[in-house]
Tab-separated table of C-alpha atoms in Angstrom:
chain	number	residue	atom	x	y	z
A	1	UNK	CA	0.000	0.000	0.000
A	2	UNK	CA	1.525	3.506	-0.730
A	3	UNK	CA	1.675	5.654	1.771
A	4	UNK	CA	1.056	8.779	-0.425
A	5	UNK	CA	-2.451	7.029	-0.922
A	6	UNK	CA	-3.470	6.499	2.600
A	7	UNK	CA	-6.737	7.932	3.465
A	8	UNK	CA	-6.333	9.389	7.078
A	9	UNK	CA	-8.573	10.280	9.754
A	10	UNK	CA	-8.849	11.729	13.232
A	11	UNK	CA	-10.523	10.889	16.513
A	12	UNK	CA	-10.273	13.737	18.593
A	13	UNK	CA	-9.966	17.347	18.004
A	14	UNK	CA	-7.596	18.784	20.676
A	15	UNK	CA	-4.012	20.101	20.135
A	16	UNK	CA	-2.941	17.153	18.438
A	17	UNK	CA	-5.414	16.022	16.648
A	18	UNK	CA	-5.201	19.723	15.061
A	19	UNK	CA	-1.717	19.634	14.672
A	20	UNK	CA	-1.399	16.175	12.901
A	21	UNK	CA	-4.644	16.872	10.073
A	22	UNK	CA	-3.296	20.729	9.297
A	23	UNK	CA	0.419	19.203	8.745
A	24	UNK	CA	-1.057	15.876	6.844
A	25	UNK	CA	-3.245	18.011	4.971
A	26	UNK	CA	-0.777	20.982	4.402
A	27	UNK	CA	1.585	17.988	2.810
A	28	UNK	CA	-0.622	16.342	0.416
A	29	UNK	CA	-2.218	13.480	2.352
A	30	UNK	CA	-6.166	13.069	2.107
A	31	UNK	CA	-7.337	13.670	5.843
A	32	UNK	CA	-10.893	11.780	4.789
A	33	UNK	CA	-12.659	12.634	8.494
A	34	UNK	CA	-12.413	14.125	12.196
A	35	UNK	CA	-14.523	13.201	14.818
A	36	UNK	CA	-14.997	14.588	18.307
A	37	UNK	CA	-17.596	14.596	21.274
A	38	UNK	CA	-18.574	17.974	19.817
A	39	UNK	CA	-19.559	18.061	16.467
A	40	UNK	CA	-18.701	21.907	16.520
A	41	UNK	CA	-14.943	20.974	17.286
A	42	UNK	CA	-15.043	18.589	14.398
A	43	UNK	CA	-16.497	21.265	12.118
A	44	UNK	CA	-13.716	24.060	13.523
A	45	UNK	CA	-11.087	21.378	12.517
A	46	UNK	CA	-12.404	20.728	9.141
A	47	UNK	CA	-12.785	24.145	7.805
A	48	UNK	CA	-8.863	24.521	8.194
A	49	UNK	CA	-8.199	21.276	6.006
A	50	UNK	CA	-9.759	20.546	2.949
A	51	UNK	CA	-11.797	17.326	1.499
A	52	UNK	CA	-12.157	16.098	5.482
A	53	UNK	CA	-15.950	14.979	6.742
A	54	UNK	CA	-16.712	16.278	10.373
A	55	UNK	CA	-18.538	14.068	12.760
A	56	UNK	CA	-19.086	12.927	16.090
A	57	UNK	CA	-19.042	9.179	15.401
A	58	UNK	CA	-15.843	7.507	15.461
A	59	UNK	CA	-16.670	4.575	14.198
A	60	UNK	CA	-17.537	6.501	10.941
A	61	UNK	CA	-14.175	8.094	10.979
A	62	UNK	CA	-12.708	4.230	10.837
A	63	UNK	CA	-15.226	3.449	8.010
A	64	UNK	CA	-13.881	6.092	6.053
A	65	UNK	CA	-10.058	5.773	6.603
A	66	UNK	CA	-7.736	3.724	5.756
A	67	UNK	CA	-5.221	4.997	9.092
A	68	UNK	CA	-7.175	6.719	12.479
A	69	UNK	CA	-4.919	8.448	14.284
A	70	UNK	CA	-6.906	8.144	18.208
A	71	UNK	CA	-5.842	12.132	19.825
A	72	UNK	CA	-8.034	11.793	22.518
A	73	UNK	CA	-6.480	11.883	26.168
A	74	UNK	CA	-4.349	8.966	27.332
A	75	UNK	CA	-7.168	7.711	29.992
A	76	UNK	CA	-9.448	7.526	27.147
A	77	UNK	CA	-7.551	5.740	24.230
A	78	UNK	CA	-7.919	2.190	25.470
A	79	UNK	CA	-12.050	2.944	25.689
A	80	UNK	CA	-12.425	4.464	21.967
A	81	UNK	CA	-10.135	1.994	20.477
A	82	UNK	CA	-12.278	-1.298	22.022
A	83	UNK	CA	-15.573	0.473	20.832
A	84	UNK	CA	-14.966	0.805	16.908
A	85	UNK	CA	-15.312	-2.280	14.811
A	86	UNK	CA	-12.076	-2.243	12.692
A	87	UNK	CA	-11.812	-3.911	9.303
A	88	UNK	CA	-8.645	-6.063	9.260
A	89	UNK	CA	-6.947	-3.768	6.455
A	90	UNK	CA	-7.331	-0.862	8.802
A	91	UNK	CA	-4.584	0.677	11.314
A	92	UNK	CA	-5.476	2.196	14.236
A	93	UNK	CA	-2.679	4.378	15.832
A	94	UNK	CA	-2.637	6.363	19.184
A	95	UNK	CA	-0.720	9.288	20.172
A	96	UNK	CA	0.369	8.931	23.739
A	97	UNK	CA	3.663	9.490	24.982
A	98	UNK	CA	3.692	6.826	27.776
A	99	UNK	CA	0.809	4.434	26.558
A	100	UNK	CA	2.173	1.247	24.605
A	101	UNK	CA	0.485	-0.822	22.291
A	102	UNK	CA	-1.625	-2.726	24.611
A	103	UNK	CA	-4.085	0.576	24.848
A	104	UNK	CA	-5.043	-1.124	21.193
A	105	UNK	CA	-5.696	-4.481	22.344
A	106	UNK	CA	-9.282	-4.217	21.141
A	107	UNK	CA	-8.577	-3.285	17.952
A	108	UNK	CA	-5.643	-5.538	17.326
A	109	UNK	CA	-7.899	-8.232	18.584
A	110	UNK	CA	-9.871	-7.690	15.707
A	111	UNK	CA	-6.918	-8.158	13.457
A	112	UNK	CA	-6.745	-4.028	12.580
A	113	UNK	CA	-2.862	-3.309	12.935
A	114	UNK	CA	-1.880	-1.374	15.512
A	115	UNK	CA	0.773	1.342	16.794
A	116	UNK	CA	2.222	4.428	18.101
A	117	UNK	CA	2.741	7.975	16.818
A	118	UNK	CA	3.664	10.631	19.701
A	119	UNK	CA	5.168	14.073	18.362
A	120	UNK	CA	7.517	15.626	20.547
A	121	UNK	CA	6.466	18.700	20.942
A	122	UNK	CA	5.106	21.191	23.223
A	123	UNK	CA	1.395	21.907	21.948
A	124	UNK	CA	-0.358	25.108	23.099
A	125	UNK	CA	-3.790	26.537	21.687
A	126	UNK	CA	-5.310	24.478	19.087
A	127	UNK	CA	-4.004	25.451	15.615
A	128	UNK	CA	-1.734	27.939	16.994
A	129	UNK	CA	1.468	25.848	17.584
A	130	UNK	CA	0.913	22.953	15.043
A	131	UNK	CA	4.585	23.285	13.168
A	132	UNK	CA	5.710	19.675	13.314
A	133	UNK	CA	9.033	21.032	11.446
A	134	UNK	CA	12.318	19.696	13.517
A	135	UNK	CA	10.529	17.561	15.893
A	136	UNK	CA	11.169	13.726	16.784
A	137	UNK	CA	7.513	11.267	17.093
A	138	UNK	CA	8.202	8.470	18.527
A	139	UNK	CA	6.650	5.477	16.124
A	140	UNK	CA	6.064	2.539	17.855
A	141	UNK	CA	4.074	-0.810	15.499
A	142	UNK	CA	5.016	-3.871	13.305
A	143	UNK	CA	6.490	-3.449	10.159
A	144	UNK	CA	4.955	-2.323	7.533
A	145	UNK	CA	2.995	-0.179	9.523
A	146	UNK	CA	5.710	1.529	11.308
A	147	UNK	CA	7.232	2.159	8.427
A	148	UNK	CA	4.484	4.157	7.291
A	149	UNK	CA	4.241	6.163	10.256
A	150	UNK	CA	8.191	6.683	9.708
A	151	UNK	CA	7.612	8.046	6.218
A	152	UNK	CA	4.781	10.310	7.209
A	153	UNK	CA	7.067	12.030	10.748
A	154	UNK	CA	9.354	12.413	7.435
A	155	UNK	CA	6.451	13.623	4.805
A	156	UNK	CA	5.444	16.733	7.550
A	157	UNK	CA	9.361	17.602	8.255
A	158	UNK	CA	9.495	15.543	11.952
A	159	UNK	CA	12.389	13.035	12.960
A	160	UNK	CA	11.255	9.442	13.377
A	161	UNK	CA	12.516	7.962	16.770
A	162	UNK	CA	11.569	3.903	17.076
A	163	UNK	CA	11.504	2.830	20.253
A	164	UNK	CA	11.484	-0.806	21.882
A	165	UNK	CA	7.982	-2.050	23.278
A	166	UNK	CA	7.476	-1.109	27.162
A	167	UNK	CA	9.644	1.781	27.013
A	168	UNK	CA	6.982	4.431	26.224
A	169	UNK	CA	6.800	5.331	29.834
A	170	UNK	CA	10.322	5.519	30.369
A	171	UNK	CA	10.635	8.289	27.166
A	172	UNK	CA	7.899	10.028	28.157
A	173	UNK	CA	9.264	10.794	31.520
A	174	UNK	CA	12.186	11.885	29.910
A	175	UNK	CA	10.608	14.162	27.160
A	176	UNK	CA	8.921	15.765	30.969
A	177	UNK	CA	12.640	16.576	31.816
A	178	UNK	CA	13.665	18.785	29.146
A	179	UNK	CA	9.902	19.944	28.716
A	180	UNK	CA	7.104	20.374	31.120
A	181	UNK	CA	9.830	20.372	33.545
A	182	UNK	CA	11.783	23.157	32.713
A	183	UNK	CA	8.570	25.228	32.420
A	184	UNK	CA	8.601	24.648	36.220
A	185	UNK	CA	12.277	25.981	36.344
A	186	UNK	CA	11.429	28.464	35.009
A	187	UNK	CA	8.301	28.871	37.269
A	188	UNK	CA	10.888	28.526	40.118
A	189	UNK	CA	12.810	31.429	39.078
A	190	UNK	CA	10.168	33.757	38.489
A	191	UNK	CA	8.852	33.200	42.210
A	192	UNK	CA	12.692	33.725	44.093
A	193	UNK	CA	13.121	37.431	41.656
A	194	UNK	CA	9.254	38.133	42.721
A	195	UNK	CA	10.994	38.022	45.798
A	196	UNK	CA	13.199	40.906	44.744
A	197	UNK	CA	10.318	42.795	43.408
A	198	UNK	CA	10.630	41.671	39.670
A	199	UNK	CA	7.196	40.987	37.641
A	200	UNK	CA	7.010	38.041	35.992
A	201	UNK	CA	6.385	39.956	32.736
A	202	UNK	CA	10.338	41.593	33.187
A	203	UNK	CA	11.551	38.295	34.871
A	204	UNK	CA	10.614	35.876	31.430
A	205	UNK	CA	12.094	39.263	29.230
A	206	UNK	CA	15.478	38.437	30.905
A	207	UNK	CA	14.933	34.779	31.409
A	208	UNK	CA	13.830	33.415	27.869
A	209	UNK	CA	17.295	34.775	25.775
A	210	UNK	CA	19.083	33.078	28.353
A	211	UNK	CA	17.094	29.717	28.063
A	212	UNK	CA	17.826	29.817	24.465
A	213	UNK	CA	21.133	30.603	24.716
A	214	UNK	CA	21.577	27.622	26.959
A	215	UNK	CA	20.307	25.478	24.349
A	216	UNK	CA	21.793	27.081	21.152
A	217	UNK	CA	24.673	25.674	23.412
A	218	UNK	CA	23.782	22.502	24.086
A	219	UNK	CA	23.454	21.909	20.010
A	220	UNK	CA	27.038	23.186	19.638
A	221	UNK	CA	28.792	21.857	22.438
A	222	UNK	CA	26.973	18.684	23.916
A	223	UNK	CA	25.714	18.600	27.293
A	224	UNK	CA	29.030	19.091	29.102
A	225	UNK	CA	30.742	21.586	27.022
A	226	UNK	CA	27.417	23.728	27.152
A	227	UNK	CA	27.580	23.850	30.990
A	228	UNK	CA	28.454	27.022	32.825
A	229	UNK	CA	27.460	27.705	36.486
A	230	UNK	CA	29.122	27.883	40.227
A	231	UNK	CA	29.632	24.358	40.057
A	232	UNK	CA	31.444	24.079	36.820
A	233	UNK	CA	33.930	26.899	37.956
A	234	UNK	CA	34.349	25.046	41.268
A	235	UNK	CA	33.225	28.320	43.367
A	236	UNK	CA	32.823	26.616	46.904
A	237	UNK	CA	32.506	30.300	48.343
A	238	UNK	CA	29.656	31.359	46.378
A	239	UNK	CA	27.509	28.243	46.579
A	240	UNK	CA	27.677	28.337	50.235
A	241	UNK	CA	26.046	32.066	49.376
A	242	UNK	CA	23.316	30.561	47.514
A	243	UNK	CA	22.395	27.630	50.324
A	244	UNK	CA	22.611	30.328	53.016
A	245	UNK	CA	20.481	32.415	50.569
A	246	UNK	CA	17.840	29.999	50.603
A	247	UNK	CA	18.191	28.831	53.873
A	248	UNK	CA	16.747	32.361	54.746
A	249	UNK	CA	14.461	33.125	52.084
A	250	UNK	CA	13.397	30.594	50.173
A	251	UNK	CA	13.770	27.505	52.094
A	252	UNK	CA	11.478	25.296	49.806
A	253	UNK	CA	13.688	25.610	46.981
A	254	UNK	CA	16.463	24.958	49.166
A	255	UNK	CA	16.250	20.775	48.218
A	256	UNK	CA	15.576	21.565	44.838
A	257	UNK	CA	18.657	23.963	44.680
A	258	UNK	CA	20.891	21.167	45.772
A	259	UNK	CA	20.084	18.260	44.359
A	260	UNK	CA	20.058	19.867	40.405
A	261	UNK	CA	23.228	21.375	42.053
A	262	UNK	CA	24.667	17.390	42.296
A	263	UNK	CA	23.553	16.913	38.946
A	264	UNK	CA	25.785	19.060	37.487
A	265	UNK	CA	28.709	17.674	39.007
A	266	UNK	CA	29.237	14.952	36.239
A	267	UNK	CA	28.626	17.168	33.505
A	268	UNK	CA	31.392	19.526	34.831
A	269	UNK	CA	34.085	17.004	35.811
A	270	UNK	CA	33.304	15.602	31.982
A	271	UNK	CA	33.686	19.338	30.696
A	272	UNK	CA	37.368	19.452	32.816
A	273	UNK	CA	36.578	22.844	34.738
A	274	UNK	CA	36.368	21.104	37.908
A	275	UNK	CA	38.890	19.340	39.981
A	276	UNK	CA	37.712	15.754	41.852
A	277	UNK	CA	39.103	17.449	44.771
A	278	UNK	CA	36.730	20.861	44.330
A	279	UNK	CA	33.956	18.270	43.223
A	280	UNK	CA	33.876	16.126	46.004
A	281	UNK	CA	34.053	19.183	48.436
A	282	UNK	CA	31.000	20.722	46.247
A	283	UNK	CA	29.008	17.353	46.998
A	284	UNK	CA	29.901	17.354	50.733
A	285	UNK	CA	28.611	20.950	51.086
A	286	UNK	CA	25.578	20.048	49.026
A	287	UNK	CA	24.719	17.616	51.139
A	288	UNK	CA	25.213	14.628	48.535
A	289	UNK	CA	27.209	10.920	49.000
C-alpha cells in the first residue's frame, strides 16, 4: 500500500489532533474525516483542512479511513479503540507518549494493525502551535505499519525515533525533563526574583534569551561543554552564598537547589573545569554521598 495514498482520519480534536490533520493536509495526504464529542470541534477542525468529513461518530471516521490516528487523552484511548469495529486492512494508531500498544488491544484483537505515533512537541492553543518542522515522534508498530508512520514524521518535516515495546513510559518521563519540567524551572525562578520585586512579565524578558542561549549551546557543544554555572567553575565560596540564601528566604527551593546542584557535578568534571578534589568538596557541602 503507498503511503502517499493512505486515506487518514482523526478521533479527537484537541491540540494534536489539530496539529497532525493541518500538517497531513498541508503535505498532500487526504485527511478523509475528524470526529470529536462535539460536532462543533469537528467542524472548527475541518474548515482549516480541505476534502475532510466532520462528525461525532468515530466509528464513521474508521469506516472512512484507511489509518485513524486516536488524539483523545491517554485515559481515554484504550475505551475508543475497544468500541470501533475495525476492518482487518485498517490501522489504528494512538498518540500517547507513555501508553504502549496494549491501549489497542481491542482493535488488534480484531486483526486491525496497531501502533504508536507521539510528536515531541510542546502543543499550546489548538491550531496555533501545530509546526511539526524539527521535531522527533516516537513510532512505535510492526512493520509495515511503522514504516508508514516513519515516512509520514518524514512527509510533515518531523524526525522518526523507534523505540522498543514497554519503554513508552520511560521516554515520556524523559521528554517531561527537558519539557514540562523546565517550564517549572522556570516557574521557580520567576517566584525567588518576585521576591526581589521583579514581575514576571520583566523576569521571562530576561529569562527566555538566556534559556535559548543555553540550548543554542547545548546543540554546539553537547551537554558538558554547554555547561556554565558555580559548580562548573568550582566556586565553593559562592555556593555556600546561595544555600545560606535559601536557607533564609526561600527555604522550599532549598532541596531543589541542591540536588540539580549534584547533577551538574558529572557534567562539569566531563567538561574538565572542575577538579575531583573541588567536586567532592561541592558534593559534601551540598549535602550529597
Amino acid at each position: 500500500m503507498a503511503a502517499k495514498k493512505l486515506r487518514l482520519g482523526i478521533i479527537g480534536a484537541g491540540r494534536v489532533g489539530t496539529a497532525l490533520a493541518m500538517n497531513f493536509s498541508g503535505c498532500g495526504y487526504a485527511v478523509v474525516a475528524v470526529a470529536s464529542r462535539s460536532i462543533a470541534s469537528s467542524r472548527k477542525l475541518v474548515r482549516r483542512i480541505r476534502g475532510a468529513r466532520a462528525t461525532s461518530s468515530p466509528q464513521e471516521v474508521a469506516d472512512r479511513a484507511e489509518l485513524v490516528f486516536i488524539t483523545v487523552p491517554d485515559d481515554a484511548i484504550e475505551a475508543v479503540a475497544s468500541r470501533i469495529r475495525w476492518r482487518a486492512s485498517a490501522a489504528c494508531v494512538h498518540c500517547s507518549g507513555a501508553g504502549d500498544l496494549d491501549l489497542l488491544a481491542g482493535a488488534a484483537a480484531q486483526d486491525a494493525r496497531v501502533g504508536g505515533f507521539h510528536p515531541l512537541h510542546m502543543f499550546g492553543e489548538p491550531g496555533k502551535s501545530y509546526d511539526l518542522r524539527g521535531c522527533a515522534v516516537a513510532i512505535a508498530g510492526a512493520e509495515p505499519l511503522a514504516r508508514e508512520l516513519a515516512r509520514l514524521a518524514r512527509a510533515v518535516g518531523a524526525r522518526p525515533l523507534r523505540l522498543p515495546e514497554g519503554g513508552r513510559a520511560l521516554y515520556h518521563i524523559g521528554a517531561n525533563f527537558s519539557g514540562a519540567f523546565v517550564v517549572a524551572l522556570i516557574a521557580e525562578t520567576v517566584a525567588l526574583w518576585t521576591k526581589l520585586g521583579i514581575r514576571e512579565k520583566d523576569a521571562l524578558a530576561a529569562l527566555l534569551p538566556l534559556l535559548q542561549g543555553s540550548a543554542d549551546n547545548v546543540r554546539a557543544l553537547g551537554l558538558a561543554g554547554a555547561l556554565g554555572s558555580v559548580v562548573a567553575r568550582g566556586d565553593v565560596g559562592v555556593i555556600r552564598k546561595h544555600l545560606d540564601a535559601l536557607a533564609k528566604d526561600a527555604p522550599r527551593s532549598l532541596d531543589l537547589y541542591r540536588l540539580l546542584s549534584l547533577r551538574t557535578i558529572p557534567l562539569a568534571l566531563a567538561k574538565g573545569t572542575l577538579k575531583p578534589e573541588a567536586a567532592k568538596e561541592i558534593s559534601t557541602l551540598l549535602g550529597g554521598r
